[in-house]
PDB file of C-alpha atoms in Angstrom:
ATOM      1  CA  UNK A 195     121.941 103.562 115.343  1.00 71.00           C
ATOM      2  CA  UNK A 196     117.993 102.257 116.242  1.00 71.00           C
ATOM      3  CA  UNK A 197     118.413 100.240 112.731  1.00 74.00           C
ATOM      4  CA  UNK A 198     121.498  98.618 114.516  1.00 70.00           C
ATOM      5  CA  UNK A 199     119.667  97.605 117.714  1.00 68.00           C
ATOM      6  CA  UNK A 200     116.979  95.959 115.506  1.00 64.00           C
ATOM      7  CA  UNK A 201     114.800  96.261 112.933  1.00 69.00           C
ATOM      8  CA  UNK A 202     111.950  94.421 110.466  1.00 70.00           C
ATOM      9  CA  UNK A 203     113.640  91.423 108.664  1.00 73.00           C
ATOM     10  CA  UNK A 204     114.452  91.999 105.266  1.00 74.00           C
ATOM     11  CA  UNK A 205     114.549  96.070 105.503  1.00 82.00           C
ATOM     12  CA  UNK A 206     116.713  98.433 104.055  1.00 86.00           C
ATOM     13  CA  UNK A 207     117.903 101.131 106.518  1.00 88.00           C
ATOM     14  CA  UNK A 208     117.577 104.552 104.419  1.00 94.00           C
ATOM     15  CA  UNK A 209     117.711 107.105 107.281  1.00 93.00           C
ATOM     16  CA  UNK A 210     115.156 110.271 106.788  1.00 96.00           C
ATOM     17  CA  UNK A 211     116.989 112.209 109.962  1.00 93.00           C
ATOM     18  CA  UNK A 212     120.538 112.384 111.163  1.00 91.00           C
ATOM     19  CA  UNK A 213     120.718 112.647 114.623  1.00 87.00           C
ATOM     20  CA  UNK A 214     123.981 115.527 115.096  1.00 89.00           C
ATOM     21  CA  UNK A 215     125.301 117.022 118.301  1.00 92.00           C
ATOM     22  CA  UNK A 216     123.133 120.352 116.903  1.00 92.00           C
ATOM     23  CA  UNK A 217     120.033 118.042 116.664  1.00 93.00           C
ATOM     24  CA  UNK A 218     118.430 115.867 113.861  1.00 91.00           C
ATOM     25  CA  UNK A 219     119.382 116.895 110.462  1.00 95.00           C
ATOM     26  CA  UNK A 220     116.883 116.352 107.429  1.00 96.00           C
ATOM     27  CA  UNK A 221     118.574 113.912 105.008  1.00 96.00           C
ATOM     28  CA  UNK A 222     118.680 116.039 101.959  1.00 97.00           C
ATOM     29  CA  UNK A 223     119.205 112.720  99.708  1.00 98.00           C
ATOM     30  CA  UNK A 224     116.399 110.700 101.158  1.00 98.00           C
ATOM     31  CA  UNK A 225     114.044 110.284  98.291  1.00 98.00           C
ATOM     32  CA  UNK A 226     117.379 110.148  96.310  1.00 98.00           C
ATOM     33  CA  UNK A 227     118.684 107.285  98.067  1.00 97.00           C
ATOM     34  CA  UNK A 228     115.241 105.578  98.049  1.00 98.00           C
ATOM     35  CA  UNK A 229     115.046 105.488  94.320  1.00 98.00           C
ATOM     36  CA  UNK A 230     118.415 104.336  94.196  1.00 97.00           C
ATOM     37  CA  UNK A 231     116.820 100.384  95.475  1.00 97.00           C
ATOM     38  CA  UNK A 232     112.806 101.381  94.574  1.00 96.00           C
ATOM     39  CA  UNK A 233     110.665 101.739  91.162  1.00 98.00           C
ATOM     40  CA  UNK A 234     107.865 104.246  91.386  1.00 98.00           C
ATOM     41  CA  UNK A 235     105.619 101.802  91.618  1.00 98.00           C
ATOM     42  CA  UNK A 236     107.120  98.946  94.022  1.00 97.00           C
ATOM     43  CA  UNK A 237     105.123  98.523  97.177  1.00 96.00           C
ATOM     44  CA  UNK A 238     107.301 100.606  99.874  1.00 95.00           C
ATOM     45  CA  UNK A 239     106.501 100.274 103.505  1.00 92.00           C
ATOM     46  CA  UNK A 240     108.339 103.012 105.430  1.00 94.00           C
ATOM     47  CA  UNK A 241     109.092 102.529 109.501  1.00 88.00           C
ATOM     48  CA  UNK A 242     110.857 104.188 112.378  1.00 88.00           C
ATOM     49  CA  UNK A 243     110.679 103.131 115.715  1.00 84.00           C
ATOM     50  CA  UNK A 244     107.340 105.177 116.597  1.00 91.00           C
ATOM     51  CA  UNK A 245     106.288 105.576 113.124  1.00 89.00           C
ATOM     52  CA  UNK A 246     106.249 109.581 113.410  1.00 93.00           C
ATOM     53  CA  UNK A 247     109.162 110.029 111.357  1.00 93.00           C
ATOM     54  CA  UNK A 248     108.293 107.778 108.931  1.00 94.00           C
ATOM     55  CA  UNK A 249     104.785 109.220 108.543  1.00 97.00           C
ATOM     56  CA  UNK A 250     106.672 111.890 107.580  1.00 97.00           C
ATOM     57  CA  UNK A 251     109.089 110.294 105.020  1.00 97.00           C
ATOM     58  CA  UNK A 252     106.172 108.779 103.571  1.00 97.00           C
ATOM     59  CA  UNK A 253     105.072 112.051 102.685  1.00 98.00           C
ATOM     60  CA  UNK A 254     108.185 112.900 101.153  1.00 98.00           C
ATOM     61  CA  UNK A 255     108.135 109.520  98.764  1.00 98.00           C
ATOM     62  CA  UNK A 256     104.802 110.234  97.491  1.00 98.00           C
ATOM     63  CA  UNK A 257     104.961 113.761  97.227  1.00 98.00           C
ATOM     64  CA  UNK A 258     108.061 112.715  94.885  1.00 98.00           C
ATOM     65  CA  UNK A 259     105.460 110.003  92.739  1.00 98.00           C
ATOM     66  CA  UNK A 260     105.984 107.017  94.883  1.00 98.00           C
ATOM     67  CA  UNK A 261     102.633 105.793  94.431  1.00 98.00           C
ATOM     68  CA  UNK A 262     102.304 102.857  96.695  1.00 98.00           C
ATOM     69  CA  UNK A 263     103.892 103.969  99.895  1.00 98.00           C
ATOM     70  CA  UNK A 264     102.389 102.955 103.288  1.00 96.00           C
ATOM     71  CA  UNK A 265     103.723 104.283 106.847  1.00 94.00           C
ATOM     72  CA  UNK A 266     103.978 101.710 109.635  1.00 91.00           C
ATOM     73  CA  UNK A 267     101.823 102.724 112.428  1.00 92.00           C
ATOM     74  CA  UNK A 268     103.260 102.602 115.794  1.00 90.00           C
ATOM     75  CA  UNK A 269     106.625 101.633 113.943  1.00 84.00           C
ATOM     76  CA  UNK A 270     109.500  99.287 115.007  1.00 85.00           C
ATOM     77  CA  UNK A 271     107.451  99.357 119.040  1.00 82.00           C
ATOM     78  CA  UNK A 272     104.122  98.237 118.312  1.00 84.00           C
ATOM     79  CA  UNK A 273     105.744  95.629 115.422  1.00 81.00           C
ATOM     80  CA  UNK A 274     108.097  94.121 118.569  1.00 76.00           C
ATOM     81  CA  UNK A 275     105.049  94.442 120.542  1.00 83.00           C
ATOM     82  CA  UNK A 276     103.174  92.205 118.306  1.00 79.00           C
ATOM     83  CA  UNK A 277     105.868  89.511 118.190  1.00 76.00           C
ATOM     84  CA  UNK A 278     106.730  89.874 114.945  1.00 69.00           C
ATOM     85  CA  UNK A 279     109.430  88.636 113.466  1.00 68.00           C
ATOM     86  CA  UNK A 280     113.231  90.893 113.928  1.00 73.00           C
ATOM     87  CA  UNK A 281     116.847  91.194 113.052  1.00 70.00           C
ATOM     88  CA  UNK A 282     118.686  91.811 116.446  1.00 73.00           C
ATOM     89  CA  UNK A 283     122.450  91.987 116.173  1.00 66.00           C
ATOM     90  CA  UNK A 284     124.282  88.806 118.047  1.00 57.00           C
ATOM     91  CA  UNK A 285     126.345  89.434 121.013  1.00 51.00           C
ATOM     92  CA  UNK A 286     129.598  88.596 118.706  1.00 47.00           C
ATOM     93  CA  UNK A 287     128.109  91.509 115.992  1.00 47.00           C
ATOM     94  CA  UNK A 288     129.698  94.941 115.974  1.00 46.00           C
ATOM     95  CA  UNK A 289     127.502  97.993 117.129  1.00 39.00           C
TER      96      UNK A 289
END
């Protein structure tokens, strides 16, 4: 749902937790999914909306041979906070 509210232009939304009614839920499939859209060797720069869940992820992709991942620090907050360019849904786009 965050990647829905907004998010870096041009990113692909491959979620590392599921948020449940139980609490957040490791996606099993993560490094799956990513390698579904990703060579081992593409540039990857993985966000979240602090950047403490993507550290994490990041983690993940390397410890898997991604070899040139990068975390955003301070995530999707400090990259609004900086001005940078985002994808916000319209107020005629489905949430």
């Amino acid at each position: 749902e965050e990647f829905k509210k907004g998010h870096v232009e041009n990113s692909l939304n491959v979620p590392f937790l599921f948020f449940t009614p139980q609490g957040k839920e490791k996606n099993t499939k993560f490094v799956e999914q990513v390698a579904l859209h990703y060579y081992k060797e593409d540039n990857i720069i993985v966000g979240c909306l602090s950047g403490v869940r993507s550290e994490l992820a990041s983690a993940d992709l390397i410890a898997a041979g991604f070899k040139n991942v990068k975390n955003m620090e301070g995530g999707y907050t400090a990259w609004v906070e900086n001005g940078l360019v985002v994808n916000k849904p319209q107020a005629n786009d489905e949430l």
